[in-house]
mmCIF file of C-alpha atoms in Angstrom:
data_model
loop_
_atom_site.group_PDB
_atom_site.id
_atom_site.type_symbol
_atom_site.label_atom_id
_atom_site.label_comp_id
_atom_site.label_asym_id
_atom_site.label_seq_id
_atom_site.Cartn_x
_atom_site.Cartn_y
_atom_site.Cartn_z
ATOM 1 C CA UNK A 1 115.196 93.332 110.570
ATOM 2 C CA UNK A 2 114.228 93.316 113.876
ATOM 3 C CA UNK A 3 111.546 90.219 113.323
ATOM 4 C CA UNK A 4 109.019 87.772 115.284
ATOM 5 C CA UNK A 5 110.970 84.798 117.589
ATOM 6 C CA UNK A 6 110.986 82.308 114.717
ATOM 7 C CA UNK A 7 113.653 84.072 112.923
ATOM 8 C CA UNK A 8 117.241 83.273 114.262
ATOM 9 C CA UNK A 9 120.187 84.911 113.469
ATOM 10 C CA UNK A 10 122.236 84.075 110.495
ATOM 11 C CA UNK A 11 125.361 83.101 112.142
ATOM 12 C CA UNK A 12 123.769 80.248 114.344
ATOM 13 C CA UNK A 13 122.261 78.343 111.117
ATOM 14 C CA UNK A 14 125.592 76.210 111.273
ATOM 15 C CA UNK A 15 125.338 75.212 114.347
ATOM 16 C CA UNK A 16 122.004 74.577 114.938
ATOM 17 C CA UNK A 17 121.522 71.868 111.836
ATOM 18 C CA UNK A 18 122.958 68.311 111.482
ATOM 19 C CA UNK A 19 122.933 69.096 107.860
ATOM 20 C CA UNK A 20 126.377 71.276 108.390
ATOM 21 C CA UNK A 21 128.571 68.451 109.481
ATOM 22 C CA UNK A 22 127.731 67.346 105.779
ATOM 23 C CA UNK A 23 128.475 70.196 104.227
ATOM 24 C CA UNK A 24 125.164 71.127 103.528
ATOM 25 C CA UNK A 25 122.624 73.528 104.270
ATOM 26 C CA UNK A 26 118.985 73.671 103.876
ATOM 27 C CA UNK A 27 117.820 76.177 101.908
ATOM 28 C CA UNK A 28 113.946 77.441 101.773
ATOM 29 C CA UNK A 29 112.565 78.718 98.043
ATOM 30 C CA UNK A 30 109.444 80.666 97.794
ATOM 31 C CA UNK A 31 110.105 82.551 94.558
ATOM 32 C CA UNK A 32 111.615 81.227 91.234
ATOM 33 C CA UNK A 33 113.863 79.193 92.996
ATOM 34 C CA UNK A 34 110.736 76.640 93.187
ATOM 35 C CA UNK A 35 111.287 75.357 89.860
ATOM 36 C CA UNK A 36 114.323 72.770 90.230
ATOM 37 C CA UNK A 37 116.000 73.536 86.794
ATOM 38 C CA UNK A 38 115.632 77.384 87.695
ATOM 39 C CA UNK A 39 117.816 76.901 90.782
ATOM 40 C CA UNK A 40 119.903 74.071 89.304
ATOM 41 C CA UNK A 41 121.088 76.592 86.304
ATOM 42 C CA UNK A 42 123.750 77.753 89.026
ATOM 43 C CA UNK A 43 123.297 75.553 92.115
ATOM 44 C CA UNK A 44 123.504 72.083 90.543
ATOM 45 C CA UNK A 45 124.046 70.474 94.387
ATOM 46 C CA UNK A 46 120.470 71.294 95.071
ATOM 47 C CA UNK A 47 118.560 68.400 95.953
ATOM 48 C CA UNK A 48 114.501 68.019 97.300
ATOM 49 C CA UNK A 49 114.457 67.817 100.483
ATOM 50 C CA UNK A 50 110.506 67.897 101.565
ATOM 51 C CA UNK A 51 107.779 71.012 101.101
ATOM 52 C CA UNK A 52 107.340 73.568 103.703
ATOM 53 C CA UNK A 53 105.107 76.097 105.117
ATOM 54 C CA UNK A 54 106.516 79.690 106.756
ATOM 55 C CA UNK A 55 104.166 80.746 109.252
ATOM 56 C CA UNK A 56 103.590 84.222 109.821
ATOM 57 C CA UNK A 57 104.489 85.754 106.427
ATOM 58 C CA UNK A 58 103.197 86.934 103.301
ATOM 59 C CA UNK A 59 104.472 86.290 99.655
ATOM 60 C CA UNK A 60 104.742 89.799 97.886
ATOM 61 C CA UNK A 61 106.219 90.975 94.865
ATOM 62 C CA UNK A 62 108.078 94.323 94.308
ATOM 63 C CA UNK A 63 111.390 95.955 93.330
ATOM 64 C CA UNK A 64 114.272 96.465 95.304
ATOM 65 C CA UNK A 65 115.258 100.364 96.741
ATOM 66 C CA UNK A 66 114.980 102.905 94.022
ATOM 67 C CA UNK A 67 114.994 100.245 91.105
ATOM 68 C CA UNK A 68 112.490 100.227 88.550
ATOM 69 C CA UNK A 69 113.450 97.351 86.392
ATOM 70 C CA UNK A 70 115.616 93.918 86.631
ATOM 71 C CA UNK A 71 116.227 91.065 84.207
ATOM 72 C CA UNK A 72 112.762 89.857 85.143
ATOM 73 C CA UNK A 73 110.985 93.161 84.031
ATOM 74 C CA UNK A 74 108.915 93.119 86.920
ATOM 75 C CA UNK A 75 108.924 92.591 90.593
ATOM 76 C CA UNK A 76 110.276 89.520 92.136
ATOM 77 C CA UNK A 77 109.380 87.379 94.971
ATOM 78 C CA UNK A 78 110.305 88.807 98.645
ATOM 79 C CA UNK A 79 108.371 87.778 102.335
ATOM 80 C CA UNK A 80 106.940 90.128 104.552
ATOM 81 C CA UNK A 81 105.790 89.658 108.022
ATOM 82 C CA UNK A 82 102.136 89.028 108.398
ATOM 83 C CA UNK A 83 100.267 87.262 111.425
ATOM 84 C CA UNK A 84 98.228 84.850 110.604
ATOM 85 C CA UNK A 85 99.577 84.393 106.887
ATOM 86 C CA UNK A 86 101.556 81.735 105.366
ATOM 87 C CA UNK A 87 103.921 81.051 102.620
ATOM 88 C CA UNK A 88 104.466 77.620 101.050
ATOM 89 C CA UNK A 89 107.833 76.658 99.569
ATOM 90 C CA UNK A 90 110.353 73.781 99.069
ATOM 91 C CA UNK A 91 113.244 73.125 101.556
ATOM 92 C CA UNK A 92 116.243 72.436 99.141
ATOM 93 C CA UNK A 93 119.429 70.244 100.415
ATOM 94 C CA UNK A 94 122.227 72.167 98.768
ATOM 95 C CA UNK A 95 126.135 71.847 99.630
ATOM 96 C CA UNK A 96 128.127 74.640 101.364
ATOM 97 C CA UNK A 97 129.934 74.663 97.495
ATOM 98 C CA UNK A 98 126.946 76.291 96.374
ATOM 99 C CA UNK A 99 125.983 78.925 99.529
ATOM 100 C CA UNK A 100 127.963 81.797 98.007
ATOM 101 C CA UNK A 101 126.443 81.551 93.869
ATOM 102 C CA UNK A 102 122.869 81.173 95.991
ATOM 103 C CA UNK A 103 123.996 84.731 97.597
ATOM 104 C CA UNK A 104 125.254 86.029 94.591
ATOM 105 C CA UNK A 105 121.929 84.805 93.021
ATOM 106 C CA UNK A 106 120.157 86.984 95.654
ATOM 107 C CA UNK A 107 122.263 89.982 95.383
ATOM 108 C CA UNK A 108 123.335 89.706 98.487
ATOM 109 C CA UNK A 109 126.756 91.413 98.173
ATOM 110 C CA UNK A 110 124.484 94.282 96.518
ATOM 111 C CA UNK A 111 122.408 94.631 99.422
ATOM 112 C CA UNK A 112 119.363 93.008 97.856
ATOM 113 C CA UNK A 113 118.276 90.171 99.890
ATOM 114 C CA UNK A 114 119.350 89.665 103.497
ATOM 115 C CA UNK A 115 119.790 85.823 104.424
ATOM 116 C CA UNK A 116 117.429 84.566 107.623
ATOM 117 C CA UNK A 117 117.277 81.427 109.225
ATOM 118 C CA UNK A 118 113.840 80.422 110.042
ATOM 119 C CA UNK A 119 111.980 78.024 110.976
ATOM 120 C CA UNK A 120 109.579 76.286 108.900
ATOM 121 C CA UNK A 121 107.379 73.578 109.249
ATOM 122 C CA UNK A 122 107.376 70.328 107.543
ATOM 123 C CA UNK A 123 104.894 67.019 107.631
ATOM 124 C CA UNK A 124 107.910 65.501 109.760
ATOM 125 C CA UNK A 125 108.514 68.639 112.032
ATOM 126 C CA UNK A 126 110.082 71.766 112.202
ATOM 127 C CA UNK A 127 113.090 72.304 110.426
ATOM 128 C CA UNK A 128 115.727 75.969 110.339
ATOM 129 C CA UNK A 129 116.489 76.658 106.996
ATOM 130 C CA UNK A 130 118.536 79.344 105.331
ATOM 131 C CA UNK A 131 115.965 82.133 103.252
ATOM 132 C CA UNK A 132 116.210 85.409 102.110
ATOM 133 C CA UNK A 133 114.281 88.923 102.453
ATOM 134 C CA UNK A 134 114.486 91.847 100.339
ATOM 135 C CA UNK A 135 115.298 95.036 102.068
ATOM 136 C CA UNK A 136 114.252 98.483 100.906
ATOM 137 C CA UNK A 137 111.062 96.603 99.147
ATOM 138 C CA UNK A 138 108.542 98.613 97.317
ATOM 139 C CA UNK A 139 105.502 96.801 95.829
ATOM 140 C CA UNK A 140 105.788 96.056 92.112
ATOM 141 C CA UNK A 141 103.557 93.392 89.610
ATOM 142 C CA UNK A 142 105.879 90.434 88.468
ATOM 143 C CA UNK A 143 106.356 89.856 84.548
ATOM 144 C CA UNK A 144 104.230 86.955 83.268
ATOM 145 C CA UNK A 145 107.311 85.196 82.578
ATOM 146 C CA UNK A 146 108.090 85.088 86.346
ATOM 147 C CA UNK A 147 104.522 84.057 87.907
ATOM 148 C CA UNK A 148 105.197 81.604 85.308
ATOM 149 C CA UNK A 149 108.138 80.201 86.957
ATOM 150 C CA UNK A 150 106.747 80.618 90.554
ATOM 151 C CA UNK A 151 103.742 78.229 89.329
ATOM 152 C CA UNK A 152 105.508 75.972 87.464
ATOM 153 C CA UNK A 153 107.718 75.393 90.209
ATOM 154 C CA UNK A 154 104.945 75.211 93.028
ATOM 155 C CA UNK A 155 102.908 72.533 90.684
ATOM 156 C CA UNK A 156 106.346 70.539 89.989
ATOM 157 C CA UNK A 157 106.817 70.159 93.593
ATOM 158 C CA UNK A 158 103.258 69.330 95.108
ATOM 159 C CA UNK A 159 102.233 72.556 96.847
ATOM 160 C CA UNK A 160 98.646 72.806 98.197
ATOM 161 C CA UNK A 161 95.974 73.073 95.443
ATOM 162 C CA UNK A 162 94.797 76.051 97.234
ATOM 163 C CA UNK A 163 98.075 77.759 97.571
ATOM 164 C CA UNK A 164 98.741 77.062 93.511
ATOM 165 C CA UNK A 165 95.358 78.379 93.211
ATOM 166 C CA UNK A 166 96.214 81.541 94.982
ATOM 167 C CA UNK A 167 99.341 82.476 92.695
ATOM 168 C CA UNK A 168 97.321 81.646 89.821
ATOM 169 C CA UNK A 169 95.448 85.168 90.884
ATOM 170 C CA UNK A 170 98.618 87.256 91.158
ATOM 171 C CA UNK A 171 98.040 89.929 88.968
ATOM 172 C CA UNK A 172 100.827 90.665 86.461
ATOM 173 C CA UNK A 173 102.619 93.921 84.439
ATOM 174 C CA UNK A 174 101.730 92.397 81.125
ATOM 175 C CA UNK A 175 105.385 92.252 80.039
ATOM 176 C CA UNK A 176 105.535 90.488 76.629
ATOM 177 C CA UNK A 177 109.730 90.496 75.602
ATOM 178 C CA UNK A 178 112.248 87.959 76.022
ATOM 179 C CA UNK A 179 112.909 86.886 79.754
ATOM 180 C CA UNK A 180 115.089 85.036 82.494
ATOM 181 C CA UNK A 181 112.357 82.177 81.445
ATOM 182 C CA UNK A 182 113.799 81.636 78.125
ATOM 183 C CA UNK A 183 117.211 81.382 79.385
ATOM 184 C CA UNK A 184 116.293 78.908 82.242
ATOM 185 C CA UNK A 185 114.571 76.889 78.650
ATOM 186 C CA UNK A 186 117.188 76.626 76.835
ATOM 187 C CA UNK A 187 119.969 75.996 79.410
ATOM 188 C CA UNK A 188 117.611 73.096 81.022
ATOM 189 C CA UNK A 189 118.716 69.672 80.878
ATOM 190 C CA UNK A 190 115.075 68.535 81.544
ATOM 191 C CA UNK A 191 111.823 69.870 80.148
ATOM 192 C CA UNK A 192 109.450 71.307 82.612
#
């Protein structure tokens, strides 16, 4: 993952933010993790912290290595490196308490996602925040279900009209079961 300057290495996100002397991290969501009562289902420290743009990358949806399905029944939100592009997301304040169930939530143990530090930028600044990248991606449509999520979550936290406008157009796989949405339903303690 050999990546453009703006990515830092994993093990300096402690000591480069004020938030660790808290016992907090900040934490940047670009997939499902957008909608607060998704992420809250296992990470209840999670708290708003401001919206945030990722310069440089592109949202994409696939599969990880040789797998062809996943409780979502589609693909599932990843970044890729693309000049000039930009993905919009939410910088969640979440304690240290919660940064291993966020890995496990990311299959990180697995050898899903890889964690990154990088820097995004905010209406007050810059700001390094803790995200994750799938490895061994390959391209795959998301279940209605999940798009679902990803817009409900970018429209419950203010994202650029244009940027809600552009997931709006992700095409889908059509999938028409039971999902990972209807658990995140029932289990919320707030309707979204």
């Amino acid at each position: 993952m050999d990546g453009p300057q703006h990515i830092l290495s994993v093990t300096k996100l402690r000591t480069n933010t004020d938030m660790a002397a808290f016992g907090q991290f900040m934490y940047f969501a670009f997939g499902s993790n957008l909608l607060r009562q998704r992420l809250k289902l296992q990470n209840p420290s999670a708290m708003f912290c401001s919206t945030a743009r990722l310069k440089d990358y592109k949202l994409s949806f696939g599969l990880w290595n040789e797998h062809v399905d996943n409780k979502w029944h589609g693909g599932v939100a990843t970044i890729e490196f693309c000049p000039g592009a930009d993905v919009w997301g939410v910088i969640w304040s979440m304690s240290d308490e919660n940064l291993r169930s966020l890995d496990n939530q990311e299959g990180v143990s697995k050898g899903m996602y890889s964690p990154l530090n990088v820097s995004v930028e905010t209406d007050k600044g810059p700001m390094l925040c803790r995200t994750y990248q799938m490895n061994n991606f390959h391209a795959c449509p998301p279940s209605p279900q999940y798009k679902q999520v990803v817009c409900l979550g970018a429209e419950q936290n203010g994202l650029p009209e244009q940027y809600r406008k552009s997931l709006e157009w992700i095409q889908t796989n059509n999938y028409s079961g039971p999902s990972v949405l209807d658990e995140i339903r029932t289990a919320a303690e707030e309707p979204f």
